[in-house]
């Protein structure tokens, strides 16, 4: 893809419209924040041209500042001297206003705010870039640290910002509780196997890496085996199983022999930790990583079912902490064997209100997670009308060519 000719018109550090109360100035991290704190989540919200977008920027900026008073950790910084906290000091977020030509073939990465992805105490936790196209279309690009948000939290924040921009600030006492998880599952010094993802994970944004988005429009009966039917698979499980099957086939063709592989995915605790239903809508990061192992003949659906059953049976927070840490150790052990096995990762953004974020010029026509930094990562999310699943795939260019022409992919998907 050609790079966009972005003209940055303004750049500023935007602060919350009201100071954060003293009693909320230090946010302790939870166990789940701790395990995800070195990554950022990138997302683009794309809107069609509309007469309501005229003179939008001042209003967007004001509503964002007002929303930050509720989502106050987003304007903070990584804790100084305390690796297990966030200073909610209202330093602000990085905000950019850019103007770009109407070129849909250009790189989506250019629409994201520039943030140092190797965090330091001075790094903003949130960056927003508002891009205006010559035809009047708007793209809002967001980079947010996983230390303060997962996909659920990001979707909640964007919809709150959109609602505030659409209707004005609400006169209520609603204030998200960001400290609930850390009080139950505090971060601490962990005795986990040593693993440096920066050296063990292949990353890149150069010409040898490609990002593709396609839409799942039908489910073929041959995408699962009879063994997969031990548990009736959901649509999402069928898609994940199909992708793993295709990736394993590409690997065996490339290497001349079949290799063991693991398929990683993330399961949200929300709505599954039955002994504490109050955590169903909790903000922050609240999920567990899980893997299926091809050599052990494990199935995605069965692994998800077993883990969800274990979460449902948990009677105290210690059970959840132990399950999370045991899984983390198991996954790191496998990642340390990357020279012998293939490792694939996926995460689901399904069943979240991405397409409800109406800032006043209609709902987005396309929301894109922009998986660009880690190859062989797949992000799944519902299509705008819920009639399929978007598959956002990032992998090496040669592998992408094989992926795109695989008969299972061709028969089951259509490009957006």
Short mmCIF file of C-alpha atoms in Angstrom, two decimals:
data_model
loop_
_atom_site.label_atom_id
_atom_site.label_comp_id
_atom_site.label_asym_id
_atom_site.label_seq_id
_atom_site.Cartn_x
_atom_site.Cartn_y
_atom_site.Cartn_z
CA UNK A 1 0.00 0.00 0.00
CA UNK A 2 1.13 3.54 -0.69
CA UNK A 3 1.53 5.78 2.30
CA UNK A 4 -0.98 8.56 2.94
CA UNK A 5 0.05 12.17 2.53
CA UNK A 6 -1.09 13.27 5.99
CA UNK A 7 -0.95 16.95 6.88
CA UNK A 8 -1.00 17.40 10.65
CA UNK A 9 -2.91 20.63 11.26
CA UNK A 10 -2.85 20.64 15.05
CA UNK A 11 -1.12 18.60 17.73
CA UNK A 12 -1.77 19.00 21.43
CA UNK A 13 -1.87 17.30 24.80
CA UNK A 14 -5.55 17.22 25.76
CA UNK A 15 -6.41 17.15 29.47
CA UNK A 16 -9.66 16.17 31.21
CA UNK A 17 -12.14 19.02 31.55
CA UNK A 18 -12.08 18.65 35.36
CA UNK A 19 -9.22 17.53 37.64
CA UNK A 20 -9.20 13.99 38.96
CA UNK A 21 -10.04 13.86 42.71
CA UNK A 22 -7.08 13.27 45.02
CA UNK A 23 -8.43 9.90 46.17
CA UNK A 24 -8.30 8.61 42.56
CA UNK A 25 -4.83 9.88 41.72
CA UNK A 26 -3.11 6.51 42.05
CA UNK A 27 -4.57 3.49 40.23
CA UNK A 28 -3.16 0.18 41.33
CA UNK A 29 -2.77 -2.40 38.59
CA UNK A 30 -4.52 -5.73 38.59
CA UNK A 31 -2.98 -9.09 37.78
CA UNK A 32 -4.55 -8.92 34.31
CA UNK A 33 -3.18 -5.42 33.64
CA UNK A 34 0.24 -6.66 34.67
CA UNK A 35 0.22 -9.52 32.17
CA UNK A 36 -0.79 -7.22 29.27
CA UNK A 37 0.90 -3.94 30.17
CA UNK A 38 3.45 -3.73 27.32
CA UNK A 39 1.05 -3.64 24.38
CA UNK A 40 -1.14 -0.97 22.76
CA UNK A 41 -4.51 -1.50 21.08
CA UNK A 42 -4.92 0.26 17.70
CA UNK A 43 -8.37 0.89 16.19
CA UNK A 44 -9.94 2.99 13.44
CA UNK A 45 -13.54 4.24 13.37
CA UNK A 46 -14.48 5.26 9.82
CA UNK A 47 -17.41 7.55 8.98
CA UNK A 48 -18.98 8.48 5.65
CA UNK A 49 -19.23 12.14 4.55
CA UNK A 50 -22.09 14.00 6.22
CA UNK A 51 -23.13 17.63 6.47
CA UNK A 52 -23.03 17.27 10.25
CA UNK A 53 -19.25 16.85 10.16
CA UNK A 54 -18.80 20.56 9.40
CA UNK A 55 -17.16 22.41 12.33
CA UNK A 56 -16.96 19.14 14.23
CA UNK A 57 -13.49 19.43 15.73
CA UNK A 58 -14.02 21.88 18.60
CA UNK A 59 -17.04 19.89 19.73
CA UNK A 60 -15.14 16.59 19.49
CA UNK A 61 -12.30 18.01 21.54
CA UNK A 62 -14.64 19.34 24.22
CA UNK A 63 -16.60 16.09 24.50
CA UNK A 64 -13.37 14.08 24.68
CA UNK A 65 -12.09 16.25 27.54
CA UNK A 66 -15.41 15.75 29.34
CA UNK A 67 -15.30 11.99 28.78
CA UNK A 68 -11.77 11.84 30.19
CA UNK A 69 -13.07 13.06 33.55
CA UNK A 70 -14.86 9.70 33.82
CA UNK A 71 -12.12 7.62 32.19
CA UNK A 72 -9.45 9.47 34.16
CA UNK A 73 -6.67 6.80 34.01
CA UNK A 74 -6.46 7.29 30.23
CA UNK A 75 -4.98 10.77 30.77
CA UNK A 76 -2.44 9.47 33.28
CA UNK A 77 1.06 8.04 33.00
CA UNK A 78 2.89 4.88 33.94
CA UNK A 79 3.77 4.95 37.63
CA UNK A 80 7.17 6.36 38.58
CA UNK A 81 9.00 4.16 41.06
CA UNK A 82 6.05 1.79 41.29
CA UNK A 83 5.69 -0.67 38.39
CA UNK A 84 2.27 -1.74 39.65
CA UNK A 85 0.43 1.56 39.37
CA UNK A 86 -0.76 4.35 37.09
CA UNK A 87 -0.40 8.01 38.06
CA UNK A 88 -3.80 9.51 37.24
CA UNK A 89 -2.24 12.96 37.08
CA UNK A 90 -4.27 14.50 34.21
CA UNK A 91 -1.16 15.02 32.08
CA UNK A 92 -3.39 14.39 29.09
CA UNK A 93 -3.51 12.35 25.93
CA UNK A 94 -1.81 12.91 22.60
CA UNK A 95 -4.33 14.37 20.14
CA UNK A 96 -3.75 15.11 16.45
CA UNK A 97 -5.91 16.66 13.75
CA UNK A 98 -4.89 15.46 10.30
CA UNK A 99 -6.14 16.12 6.78
CA UNK A 100 -5.69 13.46 4.11
CA UNK A 101 -6.69 12.87 0.49
CA UNK A 102 -9.42 10.36 -0.30
CA UNK A 103 -7.21 7.36 -1.06
CA UNK A 104 -8.59 4.09 0.22
CA UNK A 105 -5.55 2.17 -1.01
CA UNK A 106 -3.21 4.01 1.35
CA UNK A 107 -1.79 2.55 4.53
CA UNK A 108 -4.22 2.43 7.44
CA UNK A 109 -1.31 2.81 9.84
CA UNK A 110 -0.97 6.46 8.75
CA UNK A 111 -4.41 7.16 10.24
CA UNK A 112 -3.27 6.22 13.74
CA UNK A 113 -1.68 8.61 16.26
CA UNK A 114 2.06 8.22 16.69
CA UNK A 115 2.80 6.76 20.10
CA UNK A 116 5.98 5.21 21.48
CA UNK A 117 5.03 1.54 21.62
CA UNK A 118 7.91 0.90 24.03
CA UNK A 119 6.30 2.59 27.06
CA UNK A 120 8.19 4.85 29.44
CA UNK A 121 6.94 6.88 32.45
CA UNK A 122 6.33 9.85 30.14
CA UNK A 123 4.39 7.91 27.49
CA UNK A 124 0.72 8.80 27.02
CA UNK A 125 -1.61 5.89 27.64
CA UNK A 126 -4.03 7.09 24.97
CA UNK A 127 -3.57 8.78 21.62
CA UNK A 128 -6.34 10.04 19.32
CA UNK A 129 -5.96 11.19 15.72
CA UNK A 130 -8.92 12.73 13.89
CA UNK A 131 -8.45 12.41 10.12
CA UNK A 132 -10.53 14.44 7.65
CA UNK A 133 -10.64 13.38 4.01
CA UNK A 134 -11.14 15.65 1.04
CA UNK A 135 -14.60 14.16 0.46
CA UNK A 136 -15.73 14.99 4.01
CA UNK A 137 -15.29 11.52 5.47
CA UNK A 138 -13.77 11.16 8.92
CA UNK A 139 -11.60 8.49 10.49
CA UNK A 140 -10.91 8.52 14.22
CA UNK A 141 -7.71 6.63 14.99
CA UNK A 142 -7.04 5.44 18.53
CA UNK A 143 -4.00 3.93 20.24
CA UNK A 144 -4.60 2.89 23.86
CA UNK A 145 -2.42 1.01 26.30
CA UNK A 146 -3.58 -2.45 27.32
CA UNK A 147 -2.56 -1.49 30.86
CA UNK A 148 -5.77 0.54 31.21
CA UNK A 149 -8.08 -1.03 28.66
CA UNK A 150 -9.05 -4.20 26.87
CA UNK A 151 -11.43 -4.34 23.90
CA UNK A 152 -14.51 -4.18 26.16
CA UNK A 153 -13.17 -1.09 27.94
CA UNK A 154 -12.16 0.60 24.68
CA UNK A 155 -15.62 0.02 23.18
CA UNK A 156 -17.23 1.39 26.35
CA UNK A 157 -15.03 4.50 26.24
CA UNK A 158 -15.61 5.27 22.56
CA UNK A 159 -19.38 4.91 22.91
CA UNK A 160 -19.39 7.15 26.00
CA UNK A 161 -17.37 9.76 24.10
CA UNK A 162 -19.70 9.51 21.09
CA UNK A 163 -22.79 9.83 23.31
CA UNK A 164 -21.36 12.87 25.07
CA UNK A 165 -20.52 14.48 21.72
CA UNK A 166 -24.02 13.75 20.42
CA UNK A 167 -26.10 14.82 23.43
CA UNK A 168 -23.77 16.87 25.61
CA UNK A 169 -22.48 16.02 29.10
CA UNK A 170 -24.95 14.12 31.26
CA UNK A 171 -25.82 15.46 34.70
CA UNK A 172 -25.30 12.24 36.61
CA UNK A 173 -22.85 10.71 39.02
CA UNK A 174 -21.74 7.89 36.73
CA UNK A 175 -18.05 7.23 37.26
CA UNK A 176 -16.46 4.00 36.01
CA UNK A 177 -14.74 2.02 38.74
CA UNK A 178 -11.24 1.28 37.53
CA UNK A 179 -10.01 0.04 40.91
CA UNK A 180 -12.35 -2.90 41.44
CA UNK A 181 -10.19 -5.50 39.69
CA UNK A 182 -6.96 -4.40 41.34
CA UNK A 183 -8.56 -4.62 44.78
CA UNK A 184 -9.58 -8.23 44.09
CA UNK A 185 -6.67 -9.33 41.91
CA UNK A 186 -3.68 -7.13 42.84
CA UNK A 187 -0.53 -7.11 40.73
CA UNK A 188 2.58 -8.54 42.40
CA UNK A 189 6.04 -9.88 41.68
CA UNK A 190 5.45 -13.05 39.65
CA UNK A 191 7.62 -16.14 39.38
CA UNK A 192 7.00 -16.89 35.71
CA UNK A 193 9.36 -18.36 33.11
CA UNK A 194 11.59 -15.72 31.57
CA UNK A 195 10.25 -14.62 28.20
CA UNK A 196 10.98 -11.49 26.18
CA UNK A 197 8.30 -11.01 23.51
CA UNK A 198 10.42 -8.35 21.81
CA UNK A 199 13.01 -10.95 20.85
CA UNK A 200 10.81 -14.03 20.63
CA UNK A 201 8.04 -12.54 18.52
CA UNK A 202 8.58 -11.54 14.93
CA UNK A 203 7.22 -8.07 14.31
CA UNK A 204 7.25 -5.68 11.42
CA UNK A 205 5.40 -3.05 9.45
CA UNK A 206 7.59 -3.03 6.36
CA UNK A 207 6.92 -4.29 2.85
CA UNK A 208 7.33 -7.97 3.77
CA UNK A 209 4.24 -7.86 5.98
CA UNK A 210 0.65 -7.60 4.82
CA UNK A 211 -2.64 -6.94 6.54
CA UNK A 212 -5.89 -8.19 5.04
CA UNK A 213 -9.50 -7.95 6.08
CA UNK A 214 -12.20 -10.28 4.85
CA UNK A 215 -15.77 -11.05 5.84
CA UNK A 216 -17.07 -14.46 6.82
CA UNK A 217 -20.27 -14.79 4.85
CA UNK A 218 -21.09 -18.48 5.20
CA UNK A 219 -20.09 -21.48 7.28
CA UNK A 220 -19.13 -24.57 5.32
CA UNK A 221 -19.78 -28.01 6.78
CA UNK A 222 -16.24 -29.15 5.92
CA UNK A 223 -14.62 -26.51 8.14
CA UNK A 224 -14.85 -28.84 11.15
CA UNK A 225 -14.21 -32.53 11.65
CA UNK A 226 -16.51 -34.99 13.32
CA UNK A 227 -14.36 -34.71 16.43
CA UNK A 228 -15.10 -30.97 16.57
CA UNK A 229 -18.75 -31.78 17.09
CA UNK A 230 -18.14 -33.21 20.58
CA UNK A 231 -19.24 -29.74 21.62
CA UNK A 232 -21.61 -27.97 19.28
CA UNK A 233 -19.31 -25.27 17.86
CA UNK A 234 -20.33 -21.64 17.78
CA UNK A 235 -19.86 -19.60 14.62
CA UNK A 236 -16.77 -18.03 16.17
CA UNK A 237 -15.24 -21.41 17.05
CA UNK A 238 -15.83 -22.67 13.49
CA UNK A 239 -14.02 -19.63 12.07
CA UNK A 240 -11.09 -20.02 14.48
CA UNK A 241 -10.80 -23.74 13.73
CA UNK A 242 -10.86 -23.08 9.99
CA UNK A 243 -8.11 -20.47 10.24
CA UNK A 244 -5.90 -22.78 12.31
CA UNK A 245 -6.41 -25.57 9.78
CA UNK A 246 -5.38 -23.31 6.91
CA UNK A 247 -2.33 -21.91 8.72
CA UNK A 248 -1.15 -25.41 9.63
CA UNK A 249 -1.51 -26.47 6.00
CA UNK A 250 0.53 -23.46 4.82
CA UNK A 251 3.26 -24.33 7.33
CA UNK A 252 3.45 -27.99 6.30
CA UNK A 253 3.66 -27.02 2.62
CA UNK A 254 6.40 -24.48 3.30
CA UNK A 255 8.47 -26.73 5.57
CA UNK A 256 7.90 -29.99 3.73
CA UNK A 257 6.55 -31.70 6.81
CA UNK A 258 3.87 -31.25 9.43
CA UNK A 259 4.89 -29.28 12.51
CA UNK A 260 3.24 -29.17 15.88
CA UNK A 261 1.44 -25.90 16.47
CA UNK A 262 -0.51 -24.08 19.13
CA UNK A 263 -3.42 -21.76 18.58
CA UNK A 264 -3.80 -19.03 21.17
CA UNK A 265 -6.92 -17.05 21.99
CA UNK A 266 -8.36 -14.87 24.75
CA UNK A 267 -11.44 -15.55 26.88
CA UNK A 268 -13.15 -12.73 28.76
CA UNK A 269 -14.08 -13.38 32.39
CA UNK A 270 -17.05 -11.01 32.16
CA UNK A 271 -20.32 -12.81 32.71
CA UNK A 272 -18.54 -16.12 33.44
CA UNK A 273 -17.27 -15.60 37.02
CA UNK A 274 -20.65 -16.55 38.47
CA UNK A 275 -19.88 -16.01 42.14
CA UNK A 276 -19.29 -12.29 41.45
CA UNK A 277 -21.86 -11.11 38.86
CA UNK A 278 -20.98 -7.49 39.66
CA UNK A 279 -17.85 -7.92 37.53
CA UNK A 280 -19.83 -8.42 34.32
CA UNK A 281 -19.28 -4.82 33.18
CA UNK A 282 -16.05 -4.04 35.03
CA UNK A 283 -13.52 -1.84 33.20
CA UNK A 284 -9.84 -2.53 32.75
CA UNK A 285 -8.34 -5.75 31.44
CA UNK A 286 -10.27 -8.84 32.57
CA UNK A 287 -9.47 -11.88 30.46
CA UNK A 288 -7.48 -15.10 30.37
CA UNK A 289 -5.20 -16.40 27.64
CA UNK A 290 -5.69 -19.97 26.48
CA UNK A 291 -4.15 -22.29 23.88
CA UNK A 292 -5.10 -25.40 21.99
CA UNK A 293 -2.26 -27.79 21.14
CA UNK A 294 -2.42 -29.61 17.81
CA UNK A 295 -0.01 -32.36 18.90
CA UNK A 296 -2.28 -33.14 21.86
CA UNK A 297 -5.27 -33.25 19.47
CA UNK A 298 -6.92 -30.40 21.36
CA UNK A 299 -9.80 -28.55 19.76
CA UNK A 300 -10.50 -24.84 20.03
CA UNK A 301 -14.11 -25.37 21.04
CA UNK A 302 -13.26 -27.90 23.72
CA UNK A 303 -10.51 -25.74 25.20
CA UNK A 304 -12.89 -22.77 25.36
CA UNK A 305 -15.61 -24.95 26.90
CA UNK A 306 -13.28 -26.44 29.52
CA UNK A 307 -11.89 -23.03 30.50
CA UNK A 308 -15.34 -21.43 30.71
CA UNK A 309 -16.50 -24.35 32.86
CA UNK A 310 -13.53 -23.87 35.19
CA UNK A 311 -14.29 -20.14 35.46
CA UNK A 312 -17.95 -20.86 36.22
CA UNK A 313 -17.01 -23.30 38.97
CA UNK A 314 -14.60 -20.86 40.65
CA UNK A 315 -15.89 -19.97 44.11
CA UNK A 316 -13.30 -17.36 45.08
CA UNK A 317 -10.92 -14.90 43.48
CA UNK A 318 -7.91 -17.10 44.29
CA UNK A 319 -9.27 -19.72 41.89
CA UNK A 320 -9.29 -17.19 39.06
CA UNK A 321 -5.77 -15.97 39.89
CA UNK A 322 -4.42 -19.51 39.94
CA UNK A 323 -6.12 -20.42 36.68
CA UNK A 324 -4.74 -17.28 35.01
CA UNK A 325 -1.18 -17.80 36.20
CA UNK A 326 -1.18 -21.51 35.36
CA UNK A 327 -2.32 -20.70 31.84
CA UNK A 328 0.27 -17.94 31.51
CA UNK A 329 3.05 -20.35 32.52
CA UNK A 330 1.78 -22.97 30.06
CA UNK A 331 1.71 -20.45 27.22
CA UNK A 332 5.17 -19.05 27.94
CA UNK A 333 6.58 -22.59 28.03
CA UNK A 334 5.20 -23.11 24.53
CA UNK A 335 6.42 -19.74 23.26
CA UNK A 336 9.93 -20.64 24.36
CA UNK A 337 9.75 -23.53 21.88
CA UNK A 338 9.01 -21.33 18.86
CA UNK A 339 11.98 -22.76 16.98
CA UNK A 340 10.28 -26.19 17.08
CA UNK A 341 6.57 -25.39 16.88
CA UNK A 342 4.34 -22.91 15.09
CA UNK A 343 2.54 -20.35 17.24
CA UNK A 344 -0.62 -18.59 16.07
CA UNK A 345 -2.65 -16.06 18.00
CA UNK A 346 -6.17 -14.71 17.72
CA UNK A 347 -8.41 -12.45 19.73
CA UNK A 348 -12.13 -11.87 19.43
CA UNK A 349 -13.76 -8.43 19.38
CA UNK A 350 -17.16 -9.96 18.72
CA UNK A 351 -20.35 -9.04 20.61
CA UNK A 352 -19.10 -5.53 21.42
CA UNK A 353 -20.91 -2.32 20.31
CA UNK A 354 -18.27 -1.05 17.89
CA UNK A 355 -20.84 0.06 15.33
CA UNK A 356 -22.98 1.99 17.82
CA UNK A 357 -20.52 4.89 18.20
CA UNK A 358 -22.50 7.78 16.66
CA UNK A 359 -20.82 11.15 17.21
CA UNK A 360 -23.60 12.99 15.40
CA UNK A 361 -22.85 12.13 11.79
CA UNK A 362 -24.14 8.56 11.79
CA UNK A 363 -22.71 5.24 12.88
CA UNK A 364 -19.36 4.07 11.48
CA UNK A 365 -19.46 2.22 8.18
CA UNK A 366 -16.33 0.27 9.13
CA UNK A 367 -14.39 -0.36 12.34
CA UNK A 368 -10.92 -1.83 11.93
CA UNK A 369 -8.61 -3.05 14.73
CA UNK A 370 -5.52 -2.50 12.49
CA UNK A 371 -3.49 -5.56 13.37
CA UNK A 372 -0.15 -4.44 11.95
CA UNK A 373 2.66 -5.07 14.44
CA UNK A 374 2.62 -8.81 15.07
CA UNK A 375 2.54 -11.25 12.19
CA UNK A 376 0.40 -14.37 12.33
CA UNK A 377 -2.09 -12.54 14.54
CA UNK A 378 -5.79 -12.73 13.74
CA UNK A 379 -8.48 -10.43 15.11
CA UNK A 380 -12.14 -11.41 14.72
CA UNK A 381 -15.11 -9.09 15.06
CA UNK A 382 -18.72 -8.91 13.96
CA UNK A 383 -19.56 -7.19 10.69
CA UNK A 384 -21.58 -3.99 10.82
CA UNK A 385 -24.95 -5.72 10.41
CA UNK A 386 -24.04 -8.87 12.31
CA UNK A 387 -24.32 -11.05 9.21
CA UNK A 388 -20.76 -12.35 9.36
CA UNK A 389 -17.37 -12.12 11.02
CA UNK A 390 -14.57 -9.83 9.90
CA UNK A 391 -11.20 -11.59 9.81
CA UNK A 392 -8.26 -9.21 10.14
CA UNK A 393 -5.10 -11.18 9.38
CA UNK A 394 -1.49 -10.03 9.59
CA UNK A 395 1.30 -12.26 8.36
CA UNK A 396 4.37 -12.38 6.14
CA UNK A 397 3.63 -11.46 2.55
CA UNK A 398 4.46 -14.88 1.09
CA UNK A 399 2.28 -16.61 3.66
CA UNK A 400 -0.53 -14.13 3.00
CA UNK A 401 -0.51 -15.08 -0.67
CA UNK A 402 -0.99 -18.73 0.25
CA UNK A 403 -3.64 -17.85 2.82
CA UNK A 404 -5.68 -15.81 0.34
CA UNK A 405 -5.75 -18.55 -2.28
CA UNK A 406 -6.46 -21.45 0.05
CA UNK A 407 -9.68 -23.13 -1.19
CA UNK A 408 -11.23 -23.16 2.30
CA UNK A 409 -10.72 -19.41 2.62
CA UNK A 410 -11.95 -18.71 -0.91
CA UNK A 411 -15.14 -20.69 -0.39
CA UNK A 412 -15.95 -19.19 2.99
CA UNK A 413 -15.09 -15.49 2.75
CA UNK A 414 -15.46 -12.39 0.65
CA UNK A 415 -13.15 -9.40 0.66
CA UNK A 416 -14.61 -6.20 2.06
#
